[in-house]
PDB file of C-alpha atoms in Angstrom:
ATOM      1  CA  GLY A  18      18.785  19.809  -3.976  1.00 69.00           C
ATOM      2  CA  GLU A  19      20.763  20.625  -0.843  1.00 79.00           C
ATOM      3  CA  GLU A  20      24.484  21.259  -1.072  1.00 86.00           C
ATOM      4  CA  ASN A  21      26.525  18.082  -0.649  1.00 84.00           C
ATOM      5  CA  ARG A  22      23.501  15.902  -1.283  1.00 80.00           C
ATOM      6  CA  GLY A  23      23.905  15.457  -5.020  1.00 83.00           C
ATOM      7  CA  TRP A  24      24.327  11.710  -5.034  1.00 74.00           C
ATOM      8  CA  TYR A  25      21.282  11.303  -2.753  1.00 71.00           C
ATOM      9  CA  THR A  26      19.147  13.519  -5.078  1.00 74.00           C
ATOM     10  CA  LEU A  27      20.284  11.492  -8.084  1.00 71.00           C
ATOM     11  CA  ALA A  28      19.552   8.194  -6.354  1.00 69.00           C
ATOM     12  CA  VAL A  29      16.034   9.354  -5.452  1.00 67.00           C
ATOM     13  CA  ALA A  30      15.487  10.515  -9.060  1.00 69.00           C
ATOM     14  CA  LEU A  31      16.468   7.064 -10.253  1.00 67.00           C
ATOM     15  CA  ASP A  32      13.930   5.465  -7.885  1.00 63.00           C
ATOM     16  CA  PHE A  33      11.265   7.488  -9.661  1.00 64.00           C
ATOM     17  CA  GLU A  34      12.698   6.475 -13.122  1.00 69.00           C
ATOM     18  CA  ARG A  35      12.511   2.778 -12.300  1.00 65.00           C
ATOM     19  CA  SER A  36       8.793   2.168 -12.045  1.00 75.00           C
ATOM     20  CA  GLY A  37       9.164  -0.655 -14.572  1.00 81.00           C
ATOM     21  CA  VAL A  38       5.833   0.007 -16.348  1.00 87.00           C
ATOM     22  CA  GLY A  39       7.551   0.476 -19.692  1.00 90.00           C
ATOM     23  CA  TYR A  40       9.353  -2.904 -19.413  1.00 92.00           C
ATOM     24  CA  SER A  41       6.168  -4.609 -18.410  1.00 93.00           C
ATOM     25  CA  ALA A  42       4.255  -3.070 -21.368  1.00 94.00           C
ATOM     26  CA  SER A  43       7.074  -3.998 -23.778  1.00 95.00           C
ATOM     27  CA  ALA A  44       7.099  -7.583 -22.577  1.00 97.00           C
ATOM     28  CA  ARG A  45       3.340  -7.794 -22.906  1.00 97.00           C
ATOM     29  CA  ARG A  46       3.456  -6.399 -26.539  1.00 97.00           C
ATOM     30  CA  VAL A  47       5.955  -9.043 -27.554  1.00 97.00           C
ATOM     31  CA  LEU A  48       3.988 -11.720 -25.765  1.00 98.00           C
ATOM     32  CA  GLU A  49       0.743 -10.649 -27.511  1.00 98.00           C
ATOM     33  CA  THR A  50       2.564 -10.892 -30.875  1.00 97.00           C
ATOM     34  CA  LEU A  51       3.741 -14.390 -29.970  1.00 98.00           C
ATOM     35  CA  VAL A  52       0.241 -15.509 -29.020  1.00 98.00           C
ATOM     36  CA  LYS A  53      -1.175 -14.233 -32.269  1.00 98.00           C
ATOM     37  CA  TYR A  54       1.618 -15.907 -34.189  1.00 97.00           C
ATOM     38  CA  ALA A  55       1.012 -19.207 -32.366  1.00 97.00           C
ATOM     39  CA  LYS A  56      -2.736 -19.036 -33.202  1.00 97.00           C
ATOM     40  CA  GLU A  57      -1.940 -18.510 -36.960  1.00 96.00           C
ATOM     41  CA  ALA A  58       1.231 -20.486 -37.580  1.00 96.00           C
ATOM     42  CA  THR A  59       1.513 -24.268 -38.067  1.00 94.00           C
ATOM     43  CA  LYS A  60       4.264 -26.864 -37.358  1.00 91.00           C
ATOM     44  CA  ASN A  61       4.052 -30.272 -38.930  1.00 91.00           C
ATOM     45  CA  GLY A  62       0.555 -29.442 -40.156  1.00 94.00           C
ATOM     46  CA  LYS A  63      -0.761 -28.582 -36.663  1.00 95.00           C
ATOM     47  CA  PRO A  64      -1.381 -25.103 -35.196  1.00 95.00           C
ATOM     48  CA  LEU A  65       1.434 -24.016 -32.886  1.00 96.00           C
ATOM     49  CA  SER A  66      -1.234 -23.002 -30.396  1.00 97.00           C
ATOM     50  CA  LYS A  67      -2.023 -26.749 -29.884  1.00 97.00           C
ATOM     51  CA  ASP A  68       1.600 -27.633 -29.051  1.00 97.00           C
ATOM     52  CA  PRO A  69       1.675 -28.258 -25.212  1.00 98.00           C
ATOM     53  CA  ILE A  70       5.222 -26.845 -24.826  1.00 97.00           C
ATOM     54  CA  VAL A  71       4.323 -23.636 -26.680  1.00 98.00           C
ATOM     55  CA  ARG A  72       1.146 -23.336 -24.616  1.00 98.00           C
ATOM     56  CA  ARG A  73       3.023 -23.822 -21.365  1.00 99.00           C
ATOM     57  CA  LYS A  74       5.698 -21.288 -22.220  1.00 98.00           C
ATOM     58  CA  LEU A  75       3.220 -18.700 -23.291  1.00 99.00           C
ATOM     59  CA  ALA A  76       1.088 -19.274 -20.165  1.00 99.00           C
ATOM     60  CA  GLU A  77       4.215 -18.873 -17.972  1.00 99.00           C
ATOM     61  CA  ARG A  78       5.161 -15.589 -19.647  1.00 99.00           C
ATOM     62  CA  PHE A  79       1.585 -14.367 -19.400  1.00 98.00           C
ATOM     63  CA  ILE A  80       1.708 -14.948 -15.594  1.00 99.00           C
ATOM     64  CA  GLU A  81       5.002 -13.161 -15.398  1.00 99.00           C
ATOM     65  CA  THR A  82       3.915 -10.107 -17.414  1.00 98.00           C
ATOM     66  CA  ASP A  83       0.882  -9.683 -15.251  1.00 98.00           C
ATOM     67  CA  ALA A  84       3.014  -9.936 -12.065  1.00 98.00           C
ATOM     68  CA  SER A  85       5.428  -7.404 -13.609  1.00 97.00           C
ATOM     69  CA  ARG A  86       2.552  -5.020 -14.391  1.00 96.00           C
ATOM     70  CA  TRP A  87       1.311  -5.200 -10.766  1.00 97.00           C
ATOM     71  CA  LEU A  88       4.810  -4.583  -9.381  1.00 96.00           C
ATOM     72  CA  SER A  89       5.074  -1.438 -11.521  1.00 95.00           C
ATOM     73  CA  TYR A  90       1.617  -0.325 -10.442  1.00 95.00           C
ATOM     74  CA  ARG A  91       2.670  -0.629  -6.842  1.00 96.00           C
ATOM     75  CA  VAL A  92       5.673   1.516  -7.480  1.00 95.00           C
ATOM     76  CA  ALA A  93       3.558   4.172  -9.316  1.00 92.00           C
ATOM     77  CA  TRP A  94       1.097   4.077  -6.409  1.00 95.00           C
ATOM     78  CA  MET A  95       3.858   4.687  -3.902  1.00 94.00           C
ATOM     79  CA  GLN A  96       5.175   7.649  -5.986  1.00 91.00           C
ATOM     80  CA  SER A  97       1.653   9.044  -6.067  1.00 92.00           C
ATOM     81  CA  GLN A  98       1.443   8.926  -2.318  1.00 95.00           C
ATOM     82  CA  GLY A  99       4.784  10.928  -1.966  1.00 92.00           C
ATOM     83  CA  MET A 100       6.657   7.822  -0.901  1.00 93.00           C
ATOM     84  CA  VAL A 101      10.152   7.000  -2.298  1.00 89.00           C
ATOM     85  CA  PRO A 102       9.987   3.403  -3.652  1.00 91.00           C
ATOM     86  CA  ASN A 103      13.539   2.446  -3.024  1.00 90.00           C
ATOM     87  CA  ALA A 104      13.738  -1.356  -3.074  1.00 94.00           C
ATOM     88  CA  GLU A 105      10.327  -1.634  -4.732  1.00 96.00           C
ATOM     89  CA  ALA A 106      11.467   0.375  -7.783  1.00 94.00           C
ATOM     90  CA  SER A 107      14.533  -1.829  -8.060  1.00 94.00           C
ATOM     91  CA  MET A 108      12.364  -4.987  -7.796  1.00 96.00           C
ATOM     92  CA  SER A 109      10.139  -3.713 -10.573  1.00 96.00           C
ATOM     93  CA  LYS A 110      13.000  -2.652 -12.819  1.00 95.00           C
ATOM     94  CA  LEU A 111      14.913  -5.932 -12.238  1.00 96.00           C
ATOM     95  CA  TYR A 112      11.919  -8.222 -12.768  1.00 97.00           C
ATOM     96  CA  GLY A 113      10.640  -6.207 -15.771  1.00 96.00           C
ATOM     97  CA  THR A 114      13.943  -6.030 -17.642  1.00 96.00           C
ATOM     98  CA  GLU A 115      14.746  -9.686 -17.025  1.00 97.00           C
ATOM     99  CA  LEU A 116      11.152 -10.587 -18.041  1.00 98.00           C
ATOM    100  CA  THR A 117      11.684  -8.844 -21.474  1.00 97.00           C
ATOM    101  CA  GLN A 118      14.637 -11.175 -21.944  1.00 98.00           C
ATOM    102  CA  ARG A 119      12.636 -14.233 -21.048  1.00 98.00           C
ATOM    103  CA  VAL A 120       9.727 -13.267 -23.228  1.00 98.00           C
ATOM    104  CA  ALA A 121      12.100 -12.627 -26.209  1.00 97.00           C
ATOM    105  CA  ALA A 122      13.937 -15.909 -25.566  1.00 98.00           C
ATOM    106  CA  THR A 123      10.603 -17.710 -25.534  1.00 98.00           C
ATOM    107  CA  GLY A 124       9.806 -16.097 -28.887  1.00 97.00           C
ATOM    108  CA  MET A 125      13.085 -17.285 -30.284  1.00 97.00           C
ATOM    109  CA  ASP A 126      12.313 -20.772 -29.004  1.00 97.00           C
ATOM    110  CA  ILE A 127       8.898 -20.794 -30.592  1.00 97.00           C
ATOM    111  CA  LEU A 128      10.183 -19.441 -33.878  1.00 96.00           C
ATOM    112  CA  GLY A 129      13.111 -21.833 -33.981  1.00 93.00           C
ATOM    113  CA  MET A 130      15.967 -21.258 -36.363  1.00 94.00           C
ATOM    114  CA  ALA A 131      13.927 -18.787 -38.413  1.00 93.00           C
ATOM    115  CA  GLY A 132      13.761 -16.571 -35.442  1.00 92.00           C
ATOM    116  CA  GLN A 133      17.391 -15.572 -36.017  1.00 93.00           C
ATOM    117  CA  LEU A 134      16.479 -13.951 -39.318  1.00 92.00           C
ATOM    118  CA  SER A 135      16.589 -10.211 -39.147  1.00 89.00           C
ATOM    119  CA  GLN A 136      14.329  -7.516 -40.391  1.00 88.00           C
ATOM    120  CA  GLY A 137      14.594  -7.186 -44.176  1.00 88.00           C
ATOM    121  CA  SER A 138      14.750 -10.944 -44.770  1.00 92.00           C
ATOM    122  CA  LYS A 139      11.745 -12.148 -46.706  1.00 92.00           C
ATOM    123  CA  TRP A 140      11.839 -15.344 -44.682  1.00 93.00           C
ATOM    124  CA  ALA A 141      11.910 -13.703 -41.260  1.00 92.00           C
ATOM    125  CA  PRO A 142       8.856 -14.589 -39.200  1.00 92.00           C
ATOM    126  CA  LEU A 143       7.046 -11.469 -37.937  1.00 94.00           C
ATOM    127  CA  GLN A 144       9.407  -9.271 -40.079  1.00 93.00           C
ATOM    128  CA  GLY A 145      12.237  -9.944 -37.609  1.00 93.00           C
ATOM    129  CA  TYR A 146      10.367  -8.360 -34.672  1.00 95.00           C
ATOM    130  CA  ILE A 147      11.276 -11.166 -32.207  1.00 95.00           C
ATOM    131  CA  GLN A 148      14.872 -11.127 -33.270  1.00 95.00           C
ATOM    132  CA  ARG A 149      15.064  -7.337 -32.659  1.00 95.00           C
ATOM    133  CA  SER A 150      13.308  -7.753 -29.332  1.00 96.00           C
ATOM    134  CA  TYR A 151      15.748 -10.470 -28.321  1.00 96.00           C
ATOM    135  CA  LEU A 152      18.833  -8.356 -29.154  1.00 95.00           C
ATOM    136  CA  SER A 153      17.491  -5.103 -27.607  1.00 94.00           C
ATOM    137  CA  ALA A 154      16.274  -6.787 -24.342  1.00 95.00           C
ATOM    138  CA  VAL A 155      19.925  -7.039 -23.094  1.00 94.00           C
ATOM    139  CA  SER A 156      20.360  -3.274 -23.055  1.00 93.00           C
ATOM    140  CA  SER A 157      17.411  -2.771 -20.697  1.00 90.00           C
ATOM    141  CA  THR A 158      19.229  -4.749 -17.967  1.00 92.00           C
ATOM    142  CA  ILE A 159      22.028  -2.237 -18.134  1.00 91.00           C
ATOM    143  CA  ALA A 160      20.308   1.146 -18.464  1.00 86.00           C
ATOM    144  CA  ALA A 161      19.366   2.942 -15.171  1.00 83.00           C
ATOM    145  CA  GLY A 162      21.476   0.478 -13.173  1.00 88.00           C
ATOM    146  CA  THR A 163      22.501  -3.064 -14.067  1.00 95.00           C
ATOM    147  CA  SER A 164      20.637  -6.131 -12.692  1.00 96.00           C
ATOM    148  CA  GLU A 165      23.493  -6.625 -10.309  1.00 97.00           C
ATOM    149  CA  ILE A 166      23.108  -3.135  -8.885  1.00 95.00           C
ATOM    150  CA  GLN A 167      19.310  -3.647  -8.537  1.00 95.00           C
ATOM    151  CA  ARG A 168      19.934  -6.868  -6.596  1.00 97.00           C
ATOM    152  CA  ASP A 169      22.307  -5.015  -4.286  1.00 97.00           C
ATOM    153  CA  ILE A 170      19.835  -2.193  -3.697  1.00 95.00           C
ATOM    154  CA  ILE A 171      17.131  -4.780  -2.920  1.00 97.00           C
ATOM    155  CA  ALA A 172      19.419  -6.613  -0.522  1.00 98.00           C
ATOM    156  CA  ARG A 173      20.516  -3.493   1.238  1.00 97.00           C
ATOM    157  CA  ARG A 174      17.404  -1.275   1.300  1.00 95.00           C
ATOM    158  CA  GLY A 175      14.663  -3.924   1.062  1.00 97.00           C
ATOM    159  CA  LEU A 176      16.199  -6.635   3.231  1.00 98.00           C
ATOM    160  CA  GLY A 177      18.465  -4.545   5.409  1.00 98.00           C
ATOM    161  CA  LEU A 178      21.531  -6.547   4.562  1.00 98.00           C
ATOM    162  CA  PRO A 179      25.007  -5.067   4.879  1.00 97.00           C
ATOM    163  CA  ARG A 180      27.105  -4.050   1.806  1.00 92.00           C
ATOM    164  CA  ALA A 181      28.837  -6.985   0.263  1.00 83.00           C
TER     165      ALA A 181
END
């Protein structure tokens, strides 16, 4: 890049890193695992998939994972058109990373106390996959700019608000 424009070059590169498609795909994978589990597992002799609370939570997460996917597609389209997706990339990254946390938390709710069992425990549902997802989801809200930084970028560059 140009001399004395290093920070700008780095910031633009981050906009291209933050498409969010990976977060959307990760959340969808966890959600699909939970749906399969709900179809196969029982609680009090009834399939989890018939529990209205489980159904509602899974449906809500399904809507959110689809919205996240479309946000990331918009960012990718902007990139393919030579545009710099400033606020849009931050929106996709923020929504996608916080969605991975919501999906993992939904999984922990559905699995109950057994969801806390880690990989290696013979009693861990789904071999501890949801527990690992829950713990690792936090780091995604920090990498490539924390959620607070993303909100600030959205406020400044997307909404035109002054620095706080």
